[in-house]
Tab-separated table of N, CA and C in Angstrom:
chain	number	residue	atom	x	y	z
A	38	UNK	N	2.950	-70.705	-3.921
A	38	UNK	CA	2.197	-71.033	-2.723
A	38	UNK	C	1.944	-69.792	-1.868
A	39	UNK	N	3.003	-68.796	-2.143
A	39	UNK	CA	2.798	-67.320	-0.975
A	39	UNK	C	1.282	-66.964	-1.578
A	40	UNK	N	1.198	-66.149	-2.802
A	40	UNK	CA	0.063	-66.004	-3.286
A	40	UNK	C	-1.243	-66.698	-2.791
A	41	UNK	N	-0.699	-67.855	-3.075
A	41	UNK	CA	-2.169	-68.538	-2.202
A	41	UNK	C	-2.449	-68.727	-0.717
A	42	UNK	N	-1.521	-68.273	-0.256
A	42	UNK	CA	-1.520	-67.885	1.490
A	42	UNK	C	-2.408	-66.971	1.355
A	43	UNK	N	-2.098	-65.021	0.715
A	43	UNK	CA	-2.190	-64.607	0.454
A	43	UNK	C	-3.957	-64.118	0.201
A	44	UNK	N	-4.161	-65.264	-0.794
A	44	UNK	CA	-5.603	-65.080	-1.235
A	44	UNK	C	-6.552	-65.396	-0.247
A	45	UNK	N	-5.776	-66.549	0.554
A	45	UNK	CA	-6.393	-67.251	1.470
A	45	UNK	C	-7.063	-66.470	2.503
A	46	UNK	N	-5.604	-65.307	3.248
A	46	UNK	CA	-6.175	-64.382	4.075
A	46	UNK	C	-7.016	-63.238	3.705
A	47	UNK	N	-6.919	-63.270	2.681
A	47	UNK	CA	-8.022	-62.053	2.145
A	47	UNK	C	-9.105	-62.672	2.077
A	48	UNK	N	-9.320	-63.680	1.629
A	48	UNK	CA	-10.994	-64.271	1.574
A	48	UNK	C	-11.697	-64.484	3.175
A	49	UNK	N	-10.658	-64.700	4.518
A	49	UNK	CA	-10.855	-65.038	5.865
A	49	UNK	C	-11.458	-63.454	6.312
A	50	UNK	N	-10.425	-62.511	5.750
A	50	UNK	CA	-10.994	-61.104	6.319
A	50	UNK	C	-12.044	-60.642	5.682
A	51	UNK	N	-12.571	-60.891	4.325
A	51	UNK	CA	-13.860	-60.742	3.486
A	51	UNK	C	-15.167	-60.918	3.840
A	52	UNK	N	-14.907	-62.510	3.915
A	52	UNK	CA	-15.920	-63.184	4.696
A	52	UNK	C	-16.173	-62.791	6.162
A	53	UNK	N	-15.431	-62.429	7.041
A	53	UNK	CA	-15.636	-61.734	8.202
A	53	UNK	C	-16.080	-60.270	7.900
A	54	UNK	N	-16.032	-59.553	7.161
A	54	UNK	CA	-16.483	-58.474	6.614
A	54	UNK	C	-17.950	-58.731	5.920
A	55	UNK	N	-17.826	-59.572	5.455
A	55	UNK	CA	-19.565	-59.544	4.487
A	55	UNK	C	-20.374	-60.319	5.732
A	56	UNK	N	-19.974	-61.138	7.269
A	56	UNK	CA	-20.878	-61.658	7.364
A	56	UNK	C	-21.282	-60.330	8.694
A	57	UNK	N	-20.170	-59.406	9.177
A	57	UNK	CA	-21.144	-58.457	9.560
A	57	UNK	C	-20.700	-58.590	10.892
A	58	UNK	N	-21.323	-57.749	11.407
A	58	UNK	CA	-20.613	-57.212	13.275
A	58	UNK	C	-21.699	-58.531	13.983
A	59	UNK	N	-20.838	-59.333	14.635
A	59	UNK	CA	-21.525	-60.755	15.234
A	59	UNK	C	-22.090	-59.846	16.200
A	60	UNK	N	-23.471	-60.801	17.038
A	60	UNK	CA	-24.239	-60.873	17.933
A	60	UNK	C	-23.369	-60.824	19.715
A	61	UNK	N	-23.488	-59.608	20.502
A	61	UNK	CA	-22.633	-60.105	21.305
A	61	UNK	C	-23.637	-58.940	22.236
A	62	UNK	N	-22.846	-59.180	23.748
A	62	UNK	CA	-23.994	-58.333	24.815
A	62	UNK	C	-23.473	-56.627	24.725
A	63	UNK	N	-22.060	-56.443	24.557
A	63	UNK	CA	-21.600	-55.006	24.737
A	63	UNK	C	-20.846	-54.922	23.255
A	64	UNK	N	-20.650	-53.640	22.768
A	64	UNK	CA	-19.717	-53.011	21.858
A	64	UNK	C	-18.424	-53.595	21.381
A	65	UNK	N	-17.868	-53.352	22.662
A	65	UNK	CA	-16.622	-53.876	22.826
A	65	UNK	C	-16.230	-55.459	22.397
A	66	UNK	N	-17.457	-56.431	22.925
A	66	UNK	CA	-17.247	-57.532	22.745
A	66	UNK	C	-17.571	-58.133	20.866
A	67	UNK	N	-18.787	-57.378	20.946
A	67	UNK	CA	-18.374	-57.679	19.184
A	67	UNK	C	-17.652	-57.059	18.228
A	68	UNK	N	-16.924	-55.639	19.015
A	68	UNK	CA	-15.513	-55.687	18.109
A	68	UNK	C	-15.220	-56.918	18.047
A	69	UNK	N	-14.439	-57.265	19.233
A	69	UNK	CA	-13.728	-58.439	19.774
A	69	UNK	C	-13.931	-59.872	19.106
A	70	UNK	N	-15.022	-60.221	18.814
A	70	UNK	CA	-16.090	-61.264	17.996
A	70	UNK	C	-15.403	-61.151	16.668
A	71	UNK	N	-15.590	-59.775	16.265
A	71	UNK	CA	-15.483	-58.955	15.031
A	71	UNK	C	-14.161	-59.647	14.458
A	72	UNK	N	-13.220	-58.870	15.019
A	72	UNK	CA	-11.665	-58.505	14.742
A	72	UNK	C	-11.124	-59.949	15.169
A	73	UNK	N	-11.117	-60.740	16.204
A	73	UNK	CA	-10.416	-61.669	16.557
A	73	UNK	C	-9.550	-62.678	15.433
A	74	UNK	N	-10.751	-63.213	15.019
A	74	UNK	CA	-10.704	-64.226	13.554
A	74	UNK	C	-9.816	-63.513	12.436
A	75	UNK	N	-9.633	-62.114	12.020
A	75	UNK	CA	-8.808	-61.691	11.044
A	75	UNK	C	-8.014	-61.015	11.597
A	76	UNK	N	-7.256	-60.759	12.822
A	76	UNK	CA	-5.958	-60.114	13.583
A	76	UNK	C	-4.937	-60.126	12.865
A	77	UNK	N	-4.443	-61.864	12.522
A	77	UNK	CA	-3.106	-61.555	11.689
A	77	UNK	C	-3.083	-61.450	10.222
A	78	UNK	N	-3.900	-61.020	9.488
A	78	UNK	CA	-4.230	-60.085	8.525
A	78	UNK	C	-4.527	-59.114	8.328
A	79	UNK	N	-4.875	-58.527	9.473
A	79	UNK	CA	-5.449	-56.847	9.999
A	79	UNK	C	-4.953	-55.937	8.549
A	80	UNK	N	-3.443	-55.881	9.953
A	80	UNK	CA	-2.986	-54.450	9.104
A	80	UNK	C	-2.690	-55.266	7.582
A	81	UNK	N	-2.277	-55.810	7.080
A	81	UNK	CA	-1.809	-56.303	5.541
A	81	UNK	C	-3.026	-55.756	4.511
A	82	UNK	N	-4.001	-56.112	5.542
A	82	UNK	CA	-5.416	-55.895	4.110
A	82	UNK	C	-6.029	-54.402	4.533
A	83	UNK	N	-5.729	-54.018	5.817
A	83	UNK	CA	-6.255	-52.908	5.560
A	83	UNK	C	-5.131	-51.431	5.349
A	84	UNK	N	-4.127	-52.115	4.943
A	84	UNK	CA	-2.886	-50.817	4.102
A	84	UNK	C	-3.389	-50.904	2.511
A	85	UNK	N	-4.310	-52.070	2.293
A	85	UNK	CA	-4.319	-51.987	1.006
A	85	UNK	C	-5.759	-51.161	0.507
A	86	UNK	N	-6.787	-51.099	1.211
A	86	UNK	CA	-7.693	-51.181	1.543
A	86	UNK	C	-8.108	-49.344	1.463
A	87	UNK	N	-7.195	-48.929	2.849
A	87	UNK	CA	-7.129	-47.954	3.538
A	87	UNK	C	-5.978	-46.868	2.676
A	88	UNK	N	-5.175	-46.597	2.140
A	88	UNK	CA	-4.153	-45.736	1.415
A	88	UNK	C	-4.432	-44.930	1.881
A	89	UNK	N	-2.721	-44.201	2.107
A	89	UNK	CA	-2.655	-42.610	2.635
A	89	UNK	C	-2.335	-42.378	4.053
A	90	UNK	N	-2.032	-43.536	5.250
A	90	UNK	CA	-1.346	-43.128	6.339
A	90	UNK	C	-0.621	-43.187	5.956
A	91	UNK	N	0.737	-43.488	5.518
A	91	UNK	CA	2.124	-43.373	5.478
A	91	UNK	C	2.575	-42.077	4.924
A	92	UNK	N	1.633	-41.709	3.883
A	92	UNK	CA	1.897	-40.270	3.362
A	92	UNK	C	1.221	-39.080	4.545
A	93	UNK	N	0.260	-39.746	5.271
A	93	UNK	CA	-0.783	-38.472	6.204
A	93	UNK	C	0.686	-38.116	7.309
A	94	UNK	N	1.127	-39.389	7.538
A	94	UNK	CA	1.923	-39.249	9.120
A	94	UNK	C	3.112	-38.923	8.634
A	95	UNK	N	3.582	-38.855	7.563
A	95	UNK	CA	5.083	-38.079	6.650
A	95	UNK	C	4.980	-36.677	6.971
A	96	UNK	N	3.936	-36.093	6.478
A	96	UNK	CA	3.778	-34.801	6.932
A	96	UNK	C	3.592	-34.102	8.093
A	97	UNK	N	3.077	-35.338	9.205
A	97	UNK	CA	3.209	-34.604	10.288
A	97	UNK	C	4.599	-33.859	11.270
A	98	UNK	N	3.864	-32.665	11.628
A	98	UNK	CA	5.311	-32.096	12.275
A	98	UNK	C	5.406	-32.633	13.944
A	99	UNK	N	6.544	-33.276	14.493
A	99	UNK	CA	6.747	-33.671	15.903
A	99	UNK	C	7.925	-32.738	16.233
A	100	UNK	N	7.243	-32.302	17.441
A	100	UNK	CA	8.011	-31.625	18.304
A	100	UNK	C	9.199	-32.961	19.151
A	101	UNK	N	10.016	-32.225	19.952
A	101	UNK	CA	10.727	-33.414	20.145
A	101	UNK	C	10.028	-33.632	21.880
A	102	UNK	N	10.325	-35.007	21.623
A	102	UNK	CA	9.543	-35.772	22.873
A	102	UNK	C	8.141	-35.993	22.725
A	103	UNK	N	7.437	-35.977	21.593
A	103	UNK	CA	5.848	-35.832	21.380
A	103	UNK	C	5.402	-36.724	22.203
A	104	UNK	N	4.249	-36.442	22.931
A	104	UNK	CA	3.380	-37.083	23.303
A	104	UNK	C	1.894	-37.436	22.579
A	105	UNK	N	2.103	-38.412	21.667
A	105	UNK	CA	0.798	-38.475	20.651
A	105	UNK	C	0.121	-39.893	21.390
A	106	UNK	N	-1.180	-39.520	20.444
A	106	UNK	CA	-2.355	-40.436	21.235
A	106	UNK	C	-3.302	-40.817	19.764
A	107	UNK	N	-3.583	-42.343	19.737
A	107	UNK	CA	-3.847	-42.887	18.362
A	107	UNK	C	-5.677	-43.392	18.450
A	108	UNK	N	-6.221	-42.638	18.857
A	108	UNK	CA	-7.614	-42.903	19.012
A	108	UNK	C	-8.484	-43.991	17.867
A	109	UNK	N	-8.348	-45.063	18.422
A	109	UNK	CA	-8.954	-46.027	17.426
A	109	UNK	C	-8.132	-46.625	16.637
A	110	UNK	N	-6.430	-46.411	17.386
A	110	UNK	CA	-5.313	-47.348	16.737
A	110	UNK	C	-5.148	-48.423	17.289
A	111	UNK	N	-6.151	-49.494	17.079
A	111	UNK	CA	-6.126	-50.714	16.534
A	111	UNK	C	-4.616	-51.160	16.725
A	112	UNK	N	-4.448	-51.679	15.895
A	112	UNK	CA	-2.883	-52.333	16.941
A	112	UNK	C	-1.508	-52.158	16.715
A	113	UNK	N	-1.639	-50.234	16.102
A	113	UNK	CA	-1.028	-49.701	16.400
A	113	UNK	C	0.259	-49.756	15.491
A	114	UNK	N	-0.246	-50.241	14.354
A	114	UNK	CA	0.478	-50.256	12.903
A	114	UNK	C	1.408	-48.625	12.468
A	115	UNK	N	0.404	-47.578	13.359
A	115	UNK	CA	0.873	-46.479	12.589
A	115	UNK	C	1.953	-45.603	13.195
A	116	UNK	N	2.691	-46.213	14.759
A	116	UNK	CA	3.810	-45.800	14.700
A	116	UNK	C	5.313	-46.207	13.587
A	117	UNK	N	4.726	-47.528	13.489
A	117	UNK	CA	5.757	-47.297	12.358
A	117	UNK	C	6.072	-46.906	10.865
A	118	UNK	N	4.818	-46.173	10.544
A	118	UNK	CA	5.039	-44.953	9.786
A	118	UNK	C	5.858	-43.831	10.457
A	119	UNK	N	6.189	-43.839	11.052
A	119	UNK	CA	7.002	-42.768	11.547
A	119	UNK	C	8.370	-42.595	10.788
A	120	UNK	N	9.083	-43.911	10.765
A	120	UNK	CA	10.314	-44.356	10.387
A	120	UNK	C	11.344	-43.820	11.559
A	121	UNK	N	12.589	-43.458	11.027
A	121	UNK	CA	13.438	-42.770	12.144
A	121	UNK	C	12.759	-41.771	12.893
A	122	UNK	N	11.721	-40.859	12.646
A	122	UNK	CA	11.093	-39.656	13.492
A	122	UNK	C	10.611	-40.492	14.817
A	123	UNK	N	10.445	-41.570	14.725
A	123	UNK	CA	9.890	-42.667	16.358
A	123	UNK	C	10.778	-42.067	17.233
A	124	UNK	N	12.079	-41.816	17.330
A	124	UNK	CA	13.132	-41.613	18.323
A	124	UNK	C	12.519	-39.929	18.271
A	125	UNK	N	11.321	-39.142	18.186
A	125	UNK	CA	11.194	-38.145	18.417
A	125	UNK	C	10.016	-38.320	19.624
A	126	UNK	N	9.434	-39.749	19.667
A	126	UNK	CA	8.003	-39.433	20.375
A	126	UNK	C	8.434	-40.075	21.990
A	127	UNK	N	8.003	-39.265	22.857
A	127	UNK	CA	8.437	-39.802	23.950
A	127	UNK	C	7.608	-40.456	24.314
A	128	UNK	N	6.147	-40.348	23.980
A	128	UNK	CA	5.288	-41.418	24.259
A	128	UNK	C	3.799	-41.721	23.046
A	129	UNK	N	3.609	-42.743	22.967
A	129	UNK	CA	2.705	-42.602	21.717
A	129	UNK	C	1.530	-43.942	22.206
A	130	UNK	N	0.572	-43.076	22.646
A	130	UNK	CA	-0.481	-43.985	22.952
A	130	UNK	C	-1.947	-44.283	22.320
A	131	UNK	N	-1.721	-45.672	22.104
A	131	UNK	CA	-3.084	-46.245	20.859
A	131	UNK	C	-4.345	-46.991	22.313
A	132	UNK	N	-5.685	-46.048	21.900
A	132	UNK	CA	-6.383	-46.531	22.484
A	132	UNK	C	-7.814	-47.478	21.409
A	133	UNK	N	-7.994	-48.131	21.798
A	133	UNK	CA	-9.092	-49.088	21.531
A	133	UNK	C	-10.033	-49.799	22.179
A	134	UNK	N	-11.443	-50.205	21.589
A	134	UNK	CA	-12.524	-50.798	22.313
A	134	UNK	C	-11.641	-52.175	21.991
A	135	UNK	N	-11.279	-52.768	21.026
A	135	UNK	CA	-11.051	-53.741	20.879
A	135	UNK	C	-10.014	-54.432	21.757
A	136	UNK	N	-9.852	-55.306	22.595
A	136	UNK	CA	-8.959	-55.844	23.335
A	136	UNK	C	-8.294	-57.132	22.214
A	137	UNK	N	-9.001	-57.358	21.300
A	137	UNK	CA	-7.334	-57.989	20.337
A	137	UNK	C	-6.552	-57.352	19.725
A	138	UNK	N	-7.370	-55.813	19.323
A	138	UNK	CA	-6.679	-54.854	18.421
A	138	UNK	C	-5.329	-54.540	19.743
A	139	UNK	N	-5.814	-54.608	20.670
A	139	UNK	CA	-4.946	-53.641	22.141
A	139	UNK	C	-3.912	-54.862	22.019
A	140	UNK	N	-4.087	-55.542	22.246
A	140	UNK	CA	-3.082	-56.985	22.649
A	140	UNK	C	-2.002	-57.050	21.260
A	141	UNK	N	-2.758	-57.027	20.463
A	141	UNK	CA	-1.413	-56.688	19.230
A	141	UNK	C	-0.867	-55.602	19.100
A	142	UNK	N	-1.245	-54.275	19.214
A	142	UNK	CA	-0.497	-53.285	19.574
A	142	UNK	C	0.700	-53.816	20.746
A	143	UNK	N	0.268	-54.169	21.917
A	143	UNK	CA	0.972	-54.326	22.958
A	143	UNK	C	2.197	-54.810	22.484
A	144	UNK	N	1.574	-56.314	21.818
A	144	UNK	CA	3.013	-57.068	21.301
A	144	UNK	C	4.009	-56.147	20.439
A	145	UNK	N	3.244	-54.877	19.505
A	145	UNK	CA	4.207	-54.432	18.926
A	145	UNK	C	5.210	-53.471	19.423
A	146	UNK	N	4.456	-52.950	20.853
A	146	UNK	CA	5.346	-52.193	22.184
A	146	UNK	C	6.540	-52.919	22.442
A	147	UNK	N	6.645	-53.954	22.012
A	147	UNK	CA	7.695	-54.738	22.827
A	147	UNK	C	8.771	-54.008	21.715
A	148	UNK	N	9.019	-53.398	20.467
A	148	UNK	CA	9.863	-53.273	19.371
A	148	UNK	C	10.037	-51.518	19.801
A	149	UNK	N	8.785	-51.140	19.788
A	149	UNK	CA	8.446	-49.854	20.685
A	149	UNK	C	8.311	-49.369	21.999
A	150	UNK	N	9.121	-49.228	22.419
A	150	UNK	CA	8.955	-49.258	23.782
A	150	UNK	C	8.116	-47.465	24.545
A	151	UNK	N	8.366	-46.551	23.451
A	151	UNK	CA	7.200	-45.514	24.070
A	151	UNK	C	5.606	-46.029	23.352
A	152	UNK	N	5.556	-46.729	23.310
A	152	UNK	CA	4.266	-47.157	22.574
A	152	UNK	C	3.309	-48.168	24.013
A	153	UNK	N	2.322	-47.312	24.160
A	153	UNK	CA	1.212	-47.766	24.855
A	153	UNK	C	0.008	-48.031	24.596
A	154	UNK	N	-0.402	-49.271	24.934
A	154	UNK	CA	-1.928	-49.758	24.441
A	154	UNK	C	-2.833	-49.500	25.315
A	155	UNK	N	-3.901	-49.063	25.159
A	155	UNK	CA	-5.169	-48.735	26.330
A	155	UNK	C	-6.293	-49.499	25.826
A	156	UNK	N	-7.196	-50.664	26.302
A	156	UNK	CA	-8.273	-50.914	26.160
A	156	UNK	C	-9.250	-49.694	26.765
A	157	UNK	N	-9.868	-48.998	25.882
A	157	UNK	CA	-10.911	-47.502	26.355
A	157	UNK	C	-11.743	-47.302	25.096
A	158	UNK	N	-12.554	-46.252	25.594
A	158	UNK	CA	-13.643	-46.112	24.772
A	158	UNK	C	-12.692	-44.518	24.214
A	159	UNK	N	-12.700	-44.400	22.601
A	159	UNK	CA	-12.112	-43.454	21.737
A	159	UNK	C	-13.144	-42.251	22.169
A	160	UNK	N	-14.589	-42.639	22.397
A	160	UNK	CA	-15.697	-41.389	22.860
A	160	UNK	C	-15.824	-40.963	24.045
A	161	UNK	N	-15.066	-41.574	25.213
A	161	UNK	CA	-14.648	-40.759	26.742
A	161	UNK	C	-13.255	-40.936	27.223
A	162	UNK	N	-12.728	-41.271	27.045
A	162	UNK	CA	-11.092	-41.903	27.105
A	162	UNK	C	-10.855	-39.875	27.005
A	163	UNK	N	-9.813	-40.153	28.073
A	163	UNK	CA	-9.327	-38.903	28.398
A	163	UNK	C	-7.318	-39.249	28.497
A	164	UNK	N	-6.975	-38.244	27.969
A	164	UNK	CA	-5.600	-38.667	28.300
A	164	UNK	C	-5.028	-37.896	29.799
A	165	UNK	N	-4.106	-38.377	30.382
A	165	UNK	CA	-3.350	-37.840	31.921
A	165	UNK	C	-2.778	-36.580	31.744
A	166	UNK	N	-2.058	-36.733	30.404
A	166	UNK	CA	-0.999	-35.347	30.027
A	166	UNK	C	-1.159	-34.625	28.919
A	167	UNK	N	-0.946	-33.692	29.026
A	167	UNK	CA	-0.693	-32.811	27.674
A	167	UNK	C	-0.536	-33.819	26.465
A	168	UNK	N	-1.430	-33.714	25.194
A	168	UNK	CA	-1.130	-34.426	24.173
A	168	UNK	C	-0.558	-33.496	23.074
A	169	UNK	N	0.538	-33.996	21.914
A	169	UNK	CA	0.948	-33.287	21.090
A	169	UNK	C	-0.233	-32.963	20.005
């Protein structure tokens, strides 16, 4: 029966994929249109999809206390590629147009607590502080 859970959510995120960025007045909102309907399948189908963050963010070098910033991290799946190196980032902030992508990040702040969600635009979104 998992399997067919499984297939199930892949055909929900497909079909939201083949039928295309819905009709909406701003950007933001047909992310939102977009992404809503396949949220809790997001990250599952797109690790499979997507290959190579877990190996990209292995290699990265963190200074201690990093202040990193996830431009277009969606909801923010990729601090926990970090593994134990997380206890290096003093703050790690995922910005997005999408406000469901932001809202699930958020929820995953709650496990992360230097982890911040920004509803912003990735093309003017400015950060406050020094970024790593």
């Amino acid at each position: 029966m998992r399997r067919l859970e499984a297939l199930r959510a892949d055909f929900s995120v497909l079909r939201a994929m083949a039928r295309g960025m819905p009709k909406a007045s701003s950007h933001a909102e047909r992310l939102a249109a977009f992404y809503a309907p396949q949220i809790d399948h997001y990250d599952r189908f797109r690790e499979r999809l997507l290959q190579g963050r877990e190996q990209l963010i292995a290699k990265l070098q963190l200074p201690d206390n990093a202040h990193l910033v996830d431009l277009g991290g969606g909801t923010g799946r990729n601090i926990e590629f970090f593994g134990e190196r997380v206890s290096r980032i003093a703050r790690y902030e995922v910005v997005d147009l999408c406000l469901p992508m932001v809202e699930r990040a958020r929820e995953r702040g709650r496990r992360f607590p230097q982890l911040h969600a920004v509803q912003g635009d990735a093309t003017s979104w400015q950060p406050r502080d020094k970024v790593d």
